JSON list of C-alpha atoms in Angstrom, two decimals:
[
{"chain": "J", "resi": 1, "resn": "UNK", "atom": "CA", "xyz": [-1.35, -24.95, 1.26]},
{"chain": "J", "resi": 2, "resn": "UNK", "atom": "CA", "xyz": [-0.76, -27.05, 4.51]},
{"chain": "J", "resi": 3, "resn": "UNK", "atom": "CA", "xyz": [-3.26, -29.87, 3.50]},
{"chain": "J", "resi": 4, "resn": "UNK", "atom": "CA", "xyz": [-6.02, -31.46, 5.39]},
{"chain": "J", "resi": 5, "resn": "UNK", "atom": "CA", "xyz": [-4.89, -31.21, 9.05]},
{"chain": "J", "resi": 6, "resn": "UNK", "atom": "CA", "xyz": [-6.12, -33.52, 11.77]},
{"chain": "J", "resi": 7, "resn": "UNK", "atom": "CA", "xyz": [-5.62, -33.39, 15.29]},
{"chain": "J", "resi": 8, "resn": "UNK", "atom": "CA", "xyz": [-4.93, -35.31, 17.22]},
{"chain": "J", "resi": 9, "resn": "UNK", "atom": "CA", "xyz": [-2.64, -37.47, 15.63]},
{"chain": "J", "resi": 10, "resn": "UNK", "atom": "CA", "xyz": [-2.65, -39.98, 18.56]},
{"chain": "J", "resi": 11, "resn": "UNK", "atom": "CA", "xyz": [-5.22, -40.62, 21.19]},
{"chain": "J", "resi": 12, "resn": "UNK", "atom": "CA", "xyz": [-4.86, -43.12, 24.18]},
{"chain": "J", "resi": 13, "resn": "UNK", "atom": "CA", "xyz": [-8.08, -42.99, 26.13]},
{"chain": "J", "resi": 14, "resn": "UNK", "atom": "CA", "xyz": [-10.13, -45.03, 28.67]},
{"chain": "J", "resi": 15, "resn": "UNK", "atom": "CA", "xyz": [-13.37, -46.77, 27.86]},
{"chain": "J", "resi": 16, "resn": "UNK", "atom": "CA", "xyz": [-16.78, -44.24, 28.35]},
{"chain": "J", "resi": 17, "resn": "UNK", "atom": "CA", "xyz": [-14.30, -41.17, 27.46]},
{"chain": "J", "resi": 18, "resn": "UNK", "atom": "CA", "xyz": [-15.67, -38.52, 25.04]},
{"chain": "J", "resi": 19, "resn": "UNK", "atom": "CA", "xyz": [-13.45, -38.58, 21.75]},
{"chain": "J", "resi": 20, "resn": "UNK", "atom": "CA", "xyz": [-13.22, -35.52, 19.57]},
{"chain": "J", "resi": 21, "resn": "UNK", "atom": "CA", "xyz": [-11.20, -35.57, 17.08]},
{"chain": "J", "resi": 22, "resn": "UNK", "atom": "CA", "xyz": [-10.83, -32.98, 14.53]},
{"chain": "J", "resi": 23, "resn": "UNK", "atom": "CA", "xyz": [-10.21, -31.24, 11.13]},
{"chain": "J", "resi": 24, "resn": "UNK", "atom": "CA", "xyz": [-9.28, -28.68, 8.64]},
{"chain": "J", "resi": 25, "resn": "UNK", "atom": "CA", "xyz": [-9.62, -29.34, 5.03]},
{"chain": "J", "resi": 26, "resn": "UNK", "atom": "CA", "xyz": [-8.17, -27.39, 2.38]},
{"chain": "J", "resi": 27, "resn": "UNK", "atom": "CA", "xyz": [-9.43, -24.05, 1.35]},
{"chain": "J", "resi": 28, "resn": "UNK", "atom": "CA", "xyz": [-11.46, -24.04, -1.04]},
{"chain": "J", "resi": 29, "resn": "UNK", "atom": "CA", "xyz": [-12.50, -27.57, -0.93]},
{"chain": "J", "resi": 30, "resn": "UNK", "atom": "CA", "xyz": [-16.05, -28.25, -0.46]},
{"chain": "J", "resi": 31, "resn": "UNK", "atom": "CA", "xyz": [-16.24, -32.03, 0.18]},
{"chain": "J", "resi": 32, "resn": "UNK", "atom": "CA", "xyz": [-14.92, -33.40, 3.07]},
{"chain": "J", "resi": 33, "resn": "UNK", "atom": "CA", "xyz": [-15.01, -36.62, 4.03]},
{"chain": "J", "resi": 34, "resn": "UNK", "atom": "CA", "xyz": [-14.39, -38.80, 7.39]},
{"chain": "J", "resi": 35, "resn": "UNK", "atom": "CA", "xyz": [-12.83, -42.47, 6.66]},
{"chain": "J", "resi": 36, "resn": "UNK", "atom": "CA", "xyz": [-12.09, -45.10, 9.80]},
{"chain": "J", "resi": 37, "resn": "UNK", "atom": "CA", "xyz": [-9.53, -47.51, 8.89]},
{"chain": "J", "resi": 38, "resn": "UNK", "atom": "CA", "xyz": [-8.69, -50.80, 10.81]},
{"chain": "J", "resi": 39, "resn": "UNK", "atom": "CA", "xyz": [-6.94, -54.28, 9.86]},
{"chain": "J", "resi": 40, "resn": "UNK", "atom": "CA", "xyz": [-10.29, -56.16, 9.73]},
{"chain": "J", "resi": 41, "resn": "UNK", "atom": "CA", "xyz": [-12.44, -53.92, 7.39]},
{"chain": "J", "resi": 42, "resn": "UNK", "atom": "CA", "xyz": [-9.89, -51.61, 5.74]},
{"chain": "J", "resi": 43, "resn": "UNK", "atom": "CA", "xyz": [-10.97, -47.67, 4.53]},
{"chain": "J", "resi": 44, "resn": "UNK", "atom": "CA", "xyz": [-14.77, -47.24, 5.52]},
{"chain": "J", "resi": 45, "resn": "UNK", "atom": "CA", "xyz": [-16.71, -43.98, 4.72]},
{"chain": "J", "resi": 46, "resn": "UNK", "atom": "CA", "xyz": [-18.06, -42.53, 7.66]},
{"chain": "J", "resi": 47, "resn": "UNK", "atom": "CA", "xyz": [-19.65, -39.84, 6.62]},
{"chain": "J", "resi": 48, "resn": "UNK", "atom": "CA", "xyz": [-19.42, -37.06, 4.16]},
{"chain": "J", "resi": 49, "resn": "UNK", "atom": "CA", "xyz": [-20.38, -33.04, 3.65]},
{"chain": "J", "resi": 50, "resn": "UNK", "atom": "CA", "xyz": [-20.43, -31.00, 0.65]},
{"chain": "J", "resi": 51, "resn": "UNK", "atom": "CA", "xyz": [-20.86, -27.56, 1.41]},
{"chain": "J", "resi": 52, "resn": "UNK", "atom": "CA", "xyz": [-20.72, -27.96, 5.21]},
{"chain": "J", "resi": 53, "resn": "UNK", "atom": "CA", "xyz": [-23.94, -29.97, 4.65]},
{"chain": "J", "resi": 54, "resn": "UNK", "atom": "CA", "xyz": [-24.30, -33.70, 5.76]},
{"chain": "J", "resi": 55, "resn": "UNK", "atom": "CA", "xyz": [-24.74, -35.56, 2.51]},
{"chain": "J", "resi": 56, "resn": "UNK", "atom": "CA", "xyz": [-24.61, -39.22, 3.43]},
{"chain": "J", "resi": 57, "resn": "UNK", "atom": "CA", "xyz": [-24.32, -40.31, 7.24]},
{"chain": "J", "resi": 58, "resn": "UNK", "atom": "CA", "xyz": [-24.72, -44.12, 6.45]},
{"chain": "J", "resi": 59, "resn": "UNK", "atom": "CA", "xyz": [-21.03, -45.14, 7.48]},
{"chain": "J", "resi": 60, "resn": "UNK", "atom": "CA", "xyz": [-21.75, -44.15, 10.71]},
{"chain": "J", "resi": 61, "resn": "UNK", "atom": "CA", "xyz": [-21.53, -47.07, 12.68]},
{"chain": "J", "resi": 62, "resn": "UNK", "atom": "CA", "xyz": [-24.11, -46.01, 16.18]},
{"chain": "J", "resi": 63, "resn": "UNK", "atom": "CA", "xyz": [-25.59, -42.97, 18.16]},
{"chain": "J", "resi": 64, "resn": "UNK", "atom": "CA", "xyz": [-21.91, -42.79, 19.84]},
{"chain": "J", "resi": 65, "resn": "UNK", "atom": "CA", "xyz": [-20.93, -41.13, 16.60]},
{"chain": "J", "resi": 66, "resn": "UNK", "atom": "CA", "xyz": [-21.71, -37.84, 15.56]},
{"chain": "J", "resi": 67, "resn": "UNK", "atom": "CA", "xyz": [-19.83, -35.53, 13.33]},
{"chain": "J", "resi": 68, "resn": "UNK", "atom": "CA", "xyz": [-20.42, -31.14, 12.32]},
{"chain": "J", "resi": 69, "resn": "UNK", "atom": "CA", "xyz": [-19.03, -28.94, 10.17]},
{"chain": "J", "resi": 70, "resn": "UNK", "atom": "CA", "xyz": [-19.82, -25.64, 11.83]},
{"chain": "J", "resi": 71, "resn": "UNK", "atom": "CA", "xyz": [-18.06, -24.04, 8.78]},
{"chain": "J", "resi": 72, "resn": "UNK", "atom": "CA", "xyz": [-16.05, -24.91, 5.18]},
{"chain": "J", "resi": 73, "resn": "UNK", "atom": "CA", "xyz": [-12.68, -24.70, 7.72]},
{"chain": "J", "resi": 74, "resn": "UNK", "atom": "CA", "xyz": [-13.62, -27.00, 10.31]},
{"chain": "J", "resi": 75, "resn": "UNK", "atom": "CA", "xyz": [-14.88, -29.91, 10.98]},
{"chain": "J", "resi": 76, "resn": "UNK", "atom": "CA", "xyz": [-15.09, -32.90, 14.62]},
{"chain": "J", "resi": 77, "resn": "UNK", "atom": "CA", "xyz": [-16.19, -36.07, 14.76]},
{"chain": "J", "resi": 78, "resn": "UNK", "atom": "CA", "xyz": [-17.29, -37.19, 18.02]},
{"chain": "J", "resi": 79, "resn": "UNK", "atom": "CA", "xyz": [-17.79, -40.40, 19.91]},
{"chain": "J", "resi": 80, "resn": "UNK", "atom": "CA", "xyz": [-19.02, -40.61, 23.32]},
{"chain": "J", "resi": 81, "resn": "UNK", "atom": "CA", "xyz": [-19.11, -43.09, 25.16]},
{"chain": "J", "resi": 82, "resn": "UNK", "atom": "CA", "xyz": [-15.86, -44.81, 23.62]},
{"chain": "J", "resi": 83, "resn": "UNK", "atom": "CA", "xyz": [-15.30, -48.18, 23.15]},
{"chain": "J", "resi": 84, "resn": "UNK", "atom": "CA", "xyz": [-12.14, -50.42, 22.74]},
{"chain": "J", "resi": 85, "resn": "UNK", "atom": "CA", "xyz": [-14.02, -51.05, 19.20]},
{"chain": "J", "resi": 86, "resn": "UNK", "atom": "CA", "xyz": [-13.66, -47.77, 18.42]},
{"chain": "J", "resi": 87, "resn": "UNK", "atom": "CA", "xyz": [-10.13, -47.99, 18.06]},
{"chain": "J", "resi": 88, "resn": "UNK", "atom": "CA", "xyz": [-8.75, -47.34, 14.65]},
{"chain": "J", "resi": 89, "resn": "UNK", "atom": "CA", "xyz": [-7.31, -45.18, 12.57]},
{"chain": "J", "resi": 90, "resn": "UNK", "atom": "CA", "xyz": [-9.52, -41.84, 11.45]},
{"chain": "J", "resi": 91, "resn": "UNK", "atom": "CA", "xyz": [-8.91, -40.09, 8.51]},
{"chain": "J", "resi": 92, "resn": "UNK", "atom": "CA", "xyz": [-10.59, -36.62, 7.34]},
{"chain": "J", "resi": 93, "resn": "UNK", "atom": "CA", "xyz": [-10.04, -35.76, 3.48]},
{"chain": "J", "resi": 94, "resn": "UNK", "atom": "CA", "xyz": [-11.54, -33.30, 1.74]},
{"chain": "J", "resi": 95, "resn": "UNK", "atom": "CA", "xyz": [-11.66, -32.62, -1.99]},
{"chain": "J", "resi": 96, "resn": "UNK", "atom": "CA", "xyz": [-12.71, -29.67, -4.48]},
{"chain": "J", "resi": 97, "resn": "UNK", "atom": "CA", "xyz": [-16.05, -31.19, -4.85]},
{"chain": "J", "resi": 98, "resn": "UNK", "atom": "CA", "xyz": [-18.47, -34.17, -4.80]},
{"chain": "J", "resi": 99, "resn": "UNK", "atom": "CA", "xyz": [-17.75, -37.43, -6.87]},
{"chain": "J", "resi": 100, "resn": "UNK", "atom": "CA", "xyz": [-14.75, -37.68, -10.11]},
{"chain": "J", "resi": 101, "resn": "UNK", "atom": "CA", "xyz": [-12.25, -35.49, -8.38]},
{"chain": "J", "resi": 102, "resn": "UNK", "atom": "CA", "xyz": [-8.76, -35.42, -6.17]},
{"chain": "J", "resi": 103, "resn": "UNK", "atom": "CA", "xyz": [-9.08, -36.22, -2.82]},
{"chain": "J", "resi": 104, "resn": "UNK", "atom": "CA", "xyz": [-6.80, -35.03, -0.12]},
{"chain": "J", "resi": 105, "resn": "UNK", "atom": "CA", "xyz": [-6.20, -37.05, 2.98]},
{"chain": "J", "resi": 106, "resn": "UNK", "atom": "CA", "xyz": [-4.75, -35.65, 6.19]},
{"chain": "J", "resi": 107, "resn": "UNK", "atom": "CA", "xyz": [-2.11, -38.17, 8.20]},
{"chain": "J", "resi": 108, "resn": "UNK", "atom": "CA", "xyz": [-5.02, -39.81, 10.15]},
{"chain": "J", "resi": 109, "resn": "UNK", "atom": "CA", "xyz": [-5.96, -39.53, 14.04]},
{"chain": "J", "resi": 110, "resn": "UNK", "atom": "CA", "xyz": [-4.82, -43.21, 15.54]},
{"chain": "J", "resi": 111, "resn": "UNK", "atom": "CA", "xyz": [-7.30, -43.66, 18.07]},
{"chain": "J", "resi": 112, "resn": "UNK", "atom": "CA", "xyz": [-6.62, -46.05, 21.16]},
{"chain": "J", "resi": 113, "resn": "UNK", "atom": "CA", "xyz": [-9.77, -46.84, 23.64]},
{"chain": "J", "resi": 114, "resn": "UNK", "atom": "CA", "xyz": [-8.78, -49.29, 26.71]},
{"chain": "B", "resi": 1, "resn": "UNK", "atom": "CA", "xyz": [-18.08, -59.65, -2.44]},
{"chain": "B", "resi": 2, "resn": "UNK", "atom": "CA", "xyz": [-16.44, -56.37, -2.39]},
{"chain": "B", "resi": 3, "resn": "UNK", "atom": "CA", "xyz": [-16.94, -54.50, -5.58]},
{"chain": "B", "resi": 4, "resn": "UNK", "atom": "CA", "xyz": [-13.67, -53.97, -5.98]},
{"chain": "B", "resi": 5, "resn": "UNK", "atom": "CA", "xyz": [-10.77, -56.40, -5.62]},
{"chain": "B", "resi": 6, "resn": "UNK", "atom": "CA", "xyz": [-7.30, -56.15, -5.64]},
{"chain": "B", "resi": 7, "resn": "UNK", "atom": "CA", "xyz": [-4.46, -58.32, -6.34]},
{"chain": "B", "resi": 8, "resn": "UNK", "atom": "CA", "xyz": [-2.14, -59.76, -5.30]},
{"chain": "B", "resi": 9, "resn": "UNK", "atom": "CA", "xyz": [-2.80, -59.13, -1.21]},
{"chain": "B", "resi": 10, "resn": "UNK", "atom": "CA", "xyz": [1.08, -59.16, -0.11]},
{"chain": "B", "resi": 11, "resn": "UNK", "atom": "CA", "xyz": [3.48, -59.02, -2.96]},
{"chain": "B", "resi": 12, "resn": "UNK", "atom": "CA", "xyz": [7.67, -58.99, -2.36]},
{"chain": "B", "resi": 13, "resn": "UNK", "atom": "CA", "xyz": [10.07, -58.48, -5.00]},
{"chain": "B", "resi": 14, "resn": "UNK", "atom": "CA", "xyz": [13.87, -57.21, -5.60]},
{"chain": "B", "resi": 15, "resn": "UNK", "atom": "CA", "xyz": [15.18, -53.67, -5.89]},
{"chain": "B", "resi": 16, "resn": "UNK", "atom": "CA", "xyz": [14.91, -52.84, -9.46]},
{"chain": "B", "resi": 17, "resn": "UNK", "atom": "CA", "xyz": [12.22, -55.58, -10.82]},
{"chain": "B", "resi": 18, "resn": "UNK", "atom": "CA", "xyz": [8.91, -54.46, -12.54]},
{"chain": "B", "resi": 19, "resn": "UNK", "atom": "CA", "xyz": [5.65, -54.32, -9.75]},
{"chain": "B", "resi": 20, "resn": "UNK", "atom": "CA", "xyz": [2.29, -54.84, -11.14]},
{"chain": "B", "resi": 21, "resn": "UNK", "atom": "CA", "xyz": [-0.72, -54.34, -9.07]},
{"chain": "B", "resi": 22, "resn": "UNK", "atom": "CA", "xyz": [-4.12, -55.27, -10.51]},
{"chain": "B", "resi": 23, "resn": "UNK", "atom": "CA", "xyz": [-7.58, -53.72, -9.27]},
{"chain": "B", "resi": 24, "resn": "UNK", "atom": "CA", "xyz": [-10.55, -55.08, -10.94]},
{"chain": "B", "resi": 25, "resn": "UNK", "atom": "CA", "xyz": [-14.34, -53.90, -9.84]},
{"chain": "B", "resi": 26, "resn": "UNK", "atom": "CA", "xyz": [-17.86, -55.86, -10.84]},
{"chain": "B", "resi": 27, "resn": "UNK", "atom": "CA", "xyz": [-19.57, -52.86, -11.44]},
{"chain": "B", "resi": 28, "resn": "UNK", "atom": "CA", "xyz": [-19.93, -49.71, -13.39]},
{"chain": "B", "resi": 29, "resn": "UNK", "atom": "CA", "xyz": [-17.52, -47.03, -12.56]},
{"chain": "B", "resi": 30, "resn": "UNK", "atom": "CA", "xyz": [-16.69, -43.03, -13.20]},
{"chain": "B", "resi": 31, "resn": "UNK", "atom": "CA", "xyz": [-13.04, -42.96, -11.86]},
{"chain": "B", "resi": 32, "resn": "UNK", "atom": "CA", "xyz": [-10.45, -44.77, -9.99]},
{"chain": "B", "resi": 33, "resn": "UNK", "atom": "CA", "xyz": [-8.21, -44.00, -7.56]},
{"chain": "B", "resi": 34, "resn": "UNK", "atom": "CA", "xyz": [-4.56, -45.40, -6.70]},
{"chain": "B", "resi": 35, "resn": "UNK", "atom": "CA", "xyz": [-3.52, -44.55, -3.23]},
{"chain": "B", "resi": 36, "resn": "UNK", "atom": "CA", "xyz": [-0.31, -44.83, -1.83]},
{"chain": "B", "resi": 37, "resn": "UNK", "atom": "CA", "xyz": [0.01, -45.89, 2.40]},
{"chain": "B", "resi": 38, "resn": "UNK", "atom": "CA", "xyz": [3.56, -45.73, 3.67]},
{"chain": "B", "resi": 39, "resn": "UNK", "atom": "CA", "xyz": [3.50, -47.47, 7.37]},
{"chain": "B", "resi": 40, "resn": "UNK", "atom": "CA", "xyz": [2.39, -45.43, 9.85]},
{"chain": "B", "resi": 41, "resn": "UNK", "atom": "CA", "xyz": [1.50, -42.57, 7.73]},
{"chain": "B", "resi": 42, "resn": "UNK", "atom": "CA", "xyz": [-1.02, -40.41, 5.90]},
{"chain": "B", "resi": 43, "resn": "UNK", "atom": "CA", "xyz": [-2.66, -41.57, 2.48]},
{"chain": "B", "resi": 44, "resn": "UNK", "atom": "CA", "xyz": [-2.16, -39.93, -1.00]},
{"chain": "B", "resi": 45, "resn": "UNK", "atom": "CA", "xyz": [-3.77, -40.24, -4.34]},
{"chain": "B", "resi": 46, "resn": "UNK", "atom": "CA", "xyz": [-1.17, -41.09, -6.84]},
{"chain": "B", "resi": 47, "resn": "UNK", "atom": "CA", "xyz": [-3.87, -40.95, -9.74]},
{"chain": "B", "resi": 48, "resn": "UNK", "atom": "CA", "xyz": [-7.13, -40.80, -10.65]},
{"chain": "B", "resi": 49, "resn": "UNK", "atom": "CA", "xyz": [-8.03, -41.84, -14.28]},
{"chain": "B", "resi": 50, "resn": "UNK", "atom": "CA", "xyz": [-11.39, -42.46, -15.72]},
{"chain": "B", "resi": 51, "resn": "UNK", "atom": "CA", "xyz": [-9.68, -43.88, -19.08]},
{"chain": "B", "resi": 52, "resn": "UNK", "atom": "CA", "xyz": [-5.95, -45.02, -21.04]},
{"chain": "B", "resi": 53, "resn": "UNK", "atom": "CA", "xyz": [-3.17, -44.61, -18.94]},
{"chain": "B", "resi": 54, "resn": "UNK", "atom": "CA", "xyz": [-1.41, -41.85, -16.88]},
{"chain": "B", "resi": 55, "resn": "UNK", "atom": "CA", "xyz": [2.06, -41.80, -16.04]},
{"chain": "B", "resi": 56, "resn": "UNK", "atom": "CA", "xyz": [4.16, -40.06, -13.12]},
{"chain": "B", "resi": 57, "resn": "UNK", "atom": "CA", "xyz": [7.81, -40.93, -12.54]},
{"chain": "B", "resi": 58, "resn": "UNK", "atom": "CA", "xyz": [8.34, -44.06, -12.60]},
{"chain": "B", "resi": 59, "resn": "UNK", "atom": "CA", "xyz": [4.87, -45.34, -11.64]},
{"chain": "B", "resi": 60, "resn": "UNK", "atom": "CA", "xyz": [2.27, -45.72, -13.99]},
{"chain": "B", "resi": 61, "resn": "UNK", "atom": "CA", "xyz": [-1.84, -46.40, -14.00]},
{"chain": "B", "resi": 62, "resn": "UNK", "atom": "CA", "xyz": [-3.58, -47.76, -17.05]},
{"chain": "B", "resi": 63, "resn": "UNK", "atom": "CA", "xyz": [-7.19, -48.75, -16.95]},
{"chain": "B", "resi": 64, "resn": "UNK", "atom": "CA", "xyz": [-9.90, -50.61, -19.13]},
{"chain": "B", "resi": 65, "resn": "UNK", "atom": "CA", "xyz": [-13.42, -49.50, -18.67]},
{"chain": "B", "resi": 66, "resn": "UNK", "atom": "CA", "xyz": [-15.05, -52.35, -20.68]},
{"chain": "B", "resi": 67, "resn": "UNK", "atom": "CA", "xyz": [-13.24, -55.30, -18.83]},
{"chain": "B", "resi": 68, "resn": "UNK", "atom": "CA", "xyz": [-13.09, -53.50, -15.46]},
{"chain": "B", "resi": 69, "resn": "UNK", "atom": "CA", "xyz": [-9.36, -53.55, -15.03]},
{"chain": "B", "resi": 70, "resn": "UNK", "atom": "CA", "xyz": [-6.95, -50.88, -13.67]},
{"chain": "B", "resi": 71, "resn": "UNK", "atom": "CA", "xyz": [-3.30, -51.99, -13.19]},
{"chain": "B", "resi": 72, "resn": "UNK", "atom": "CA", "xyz": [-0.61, -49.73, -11.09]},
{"chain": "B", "resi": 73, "resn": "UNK", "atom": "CA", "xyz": [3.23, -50.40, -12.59]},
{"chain": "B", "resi": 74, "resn": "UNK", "atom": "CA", "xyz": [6.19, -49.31, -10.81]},
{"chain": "B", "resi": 75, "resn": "UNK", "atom": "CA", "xyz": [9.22, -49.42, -12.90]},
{"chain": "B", "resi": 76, "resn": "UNK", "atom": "CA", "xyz": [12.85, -49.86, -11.61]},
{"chain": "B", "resi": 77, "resn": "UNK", "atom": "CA", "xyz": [11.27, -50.69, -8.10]},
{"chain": "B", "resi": 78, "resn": "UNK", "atom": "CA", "xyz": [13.06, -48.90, -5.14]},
{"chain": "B", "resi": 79, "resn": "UNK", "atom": "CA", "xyz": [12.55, -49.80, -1.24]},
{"chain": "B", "resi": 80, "resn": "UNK", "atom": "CA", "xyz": [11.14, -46.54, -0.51]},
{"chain": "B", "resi": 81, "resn": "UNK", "atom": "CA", "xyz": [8.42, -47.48, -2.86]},
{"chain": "B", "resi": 82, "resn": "UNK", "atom": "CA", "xyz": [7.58, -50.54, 0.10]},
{"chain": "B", "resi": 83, "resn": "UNK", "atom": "CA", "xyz": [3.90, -49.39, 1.14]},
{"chain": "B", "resi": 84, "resn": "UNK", "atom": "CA", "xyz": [0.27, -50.72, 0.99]},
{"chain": "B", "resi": 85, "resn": "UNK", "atom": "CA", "xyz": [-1.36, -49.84, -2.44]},
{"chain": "B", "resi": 86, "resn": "UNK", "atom": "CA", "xyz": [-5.07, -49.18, -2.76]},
{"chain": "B", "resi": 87, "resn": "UNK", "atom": "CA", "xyz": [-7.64, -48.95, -5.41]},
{"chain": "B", "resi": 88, "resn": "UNK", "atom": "CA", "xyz": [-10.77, -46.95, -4.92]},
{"chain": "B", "resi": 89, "resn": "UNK", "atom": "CA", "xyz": [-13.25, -46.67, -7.54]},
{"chain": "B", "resi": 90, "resn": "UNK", "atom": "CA", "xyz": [-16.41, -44.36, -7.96]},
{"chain": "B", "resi": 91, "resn": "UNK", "atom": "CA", "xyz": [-19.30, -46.56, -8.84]},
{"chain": "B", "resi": 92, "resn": "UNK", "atom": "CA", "xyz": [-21.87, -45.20, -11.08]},
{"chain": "B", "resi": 93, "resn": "UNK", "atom": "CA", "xyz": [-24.25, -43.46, -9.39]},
{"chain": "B", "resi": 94, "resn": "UNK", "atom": "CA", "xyz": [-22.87, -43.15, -5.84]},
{"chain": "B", "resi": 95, "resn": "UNK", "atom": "CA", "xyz": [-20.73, -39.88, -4.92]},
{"chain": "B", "resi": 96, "resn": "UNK", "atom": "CA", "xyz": [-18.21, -42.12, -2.27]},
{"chain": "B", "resi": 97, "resn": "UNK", "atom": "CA", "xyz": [-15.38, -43.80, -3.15]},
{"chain": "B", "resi": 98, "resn": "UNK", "atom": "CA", "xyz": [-15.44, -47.94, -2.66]},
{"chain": "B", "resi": 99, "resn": "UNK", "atom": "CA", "xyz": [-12.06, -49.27, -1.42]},
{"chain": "B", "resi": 100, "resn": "UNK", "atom": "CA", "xyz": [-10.06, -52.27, -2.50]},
{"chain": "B", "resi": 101, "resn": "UNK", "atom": "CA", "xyz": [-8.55, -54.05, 0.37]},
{"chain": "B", "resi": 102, "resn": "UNK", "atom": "CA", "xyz": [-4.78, -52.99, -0.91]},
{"chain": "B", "resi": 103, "resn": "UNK", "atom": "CA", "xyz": [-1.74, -54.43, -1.57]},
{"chain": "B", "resi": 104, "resn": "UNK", "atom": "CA", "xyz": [1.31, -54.54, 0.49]},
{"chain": "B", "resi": 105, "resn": "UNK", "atom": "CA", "xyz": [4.30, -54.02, -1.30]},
{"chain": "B", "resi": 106, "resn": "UNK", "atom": "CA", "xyz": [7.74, -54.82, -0.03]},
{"chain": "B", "resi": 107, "resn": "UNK", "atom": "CA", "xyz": [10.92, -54.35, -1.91]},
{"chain": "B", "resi": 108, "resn": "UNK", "atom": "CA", "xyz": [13.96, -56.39, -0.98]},
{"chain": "B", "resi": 109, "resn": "UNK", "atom": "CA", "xyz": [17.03, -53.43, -1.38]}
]
């Protein structure tokens, strides 16, 4: 299997821009999971799905956030408008399931908002 | 105060010496994670252990449930072993992982 795969793995955009970023978790996996990770607060949770369901959505940080998984194969998380705050490094992971078990992370989306 | 704390923050040693990491959490916990950051790059699991001690290579993870401990040993440290270490535990209860701040590792060749 190719692992979790983000895209895209860097992003340079302007302040106000729409950011998608996106991601495939491995097959089979049902959890997935969207981390942000910066110097001043480390690994956050964003948000997680089990079963392409929104399970816990209390990571996210404002309304400029939103994230869908349409399907068990794909899955975006969106900001619009940007913000230089937003920049950071976003990692999707998924893992078999929910709670005690492996987790997979792809090689993270570095995000840059001027 | 984070739940789970690791030590120590920045830690640099010689080629070959012993590296211990320590992780300890306040709280209850089903499982604990060691993750392994190389600069720049992705993030994978090395372990996850719930009790005693697993062993891969030359790295190894024990980890007390009753005093809240987990320690990460690398044996016969290398420089390609230089990365940022992180603990992240599954508290009782709660389905999402809670993240040490991690350890940055540097080995002197």
């Amino acid at each position: 299997d190719a692992g979790v795969i983000q895209s895209p793995r860097h992003e340079v955009t302007e302040m106000g821009q729409e950011v998608t970023l996106r991601c495939k978790p491995i097959s089979g996996h049902n959890s997935l999971f969207w981390y942000r990770q910066t110097m001043m607060r480390g690994l956050e949770l964003l948000i997680y799905f089990n079963n392409n369901v929104p399970i816990d959505d209390s990571g996210m940080p404002e309304d400029r956030f939103s994230a869908k998984m349409p399907n068990a194969s794909f899955s975006t998380l969106k900001i619009q408008p940007s913000e230089p705050r937003d920049s950071a490094v976003y990692f999707c992971a998924s893992s078999p399931k929910t709670g005690r078990d492996t987790i997979y992370f792809g090689e993270g989306s570095w995000l840059t908002v001027v | 105060k984070n739940e789970v704390e690791q030590s120590p923050q920045n830690l640099t040693a010689q080629e070959g010496e012993f590296i211990t990491i320590n992780c300890s959490y306040s709280v209850g916990i089903s499982a604990l994670h060691w993750l392994q950051q190389h600069p720049g790059g992705g993030i994978v699991s090395l372990f996850m252990l719930s009790s005693g001690k697993k062993k891969h290579g030359r790295l190894i993870a024990t980890i007390n449930i009753q005093e809240k401990h987990s320690s990460l040993h690398i044996t016969a440290s290398h420089p390609r072993d230089s990365a940022v270490y992180i603990c992240a535990a599954y508290l009782f209860g709660n389905e999402k992982l809670t993240f040490g701040t991690g350890t940055r590792l540097t080995i002197i060749p």
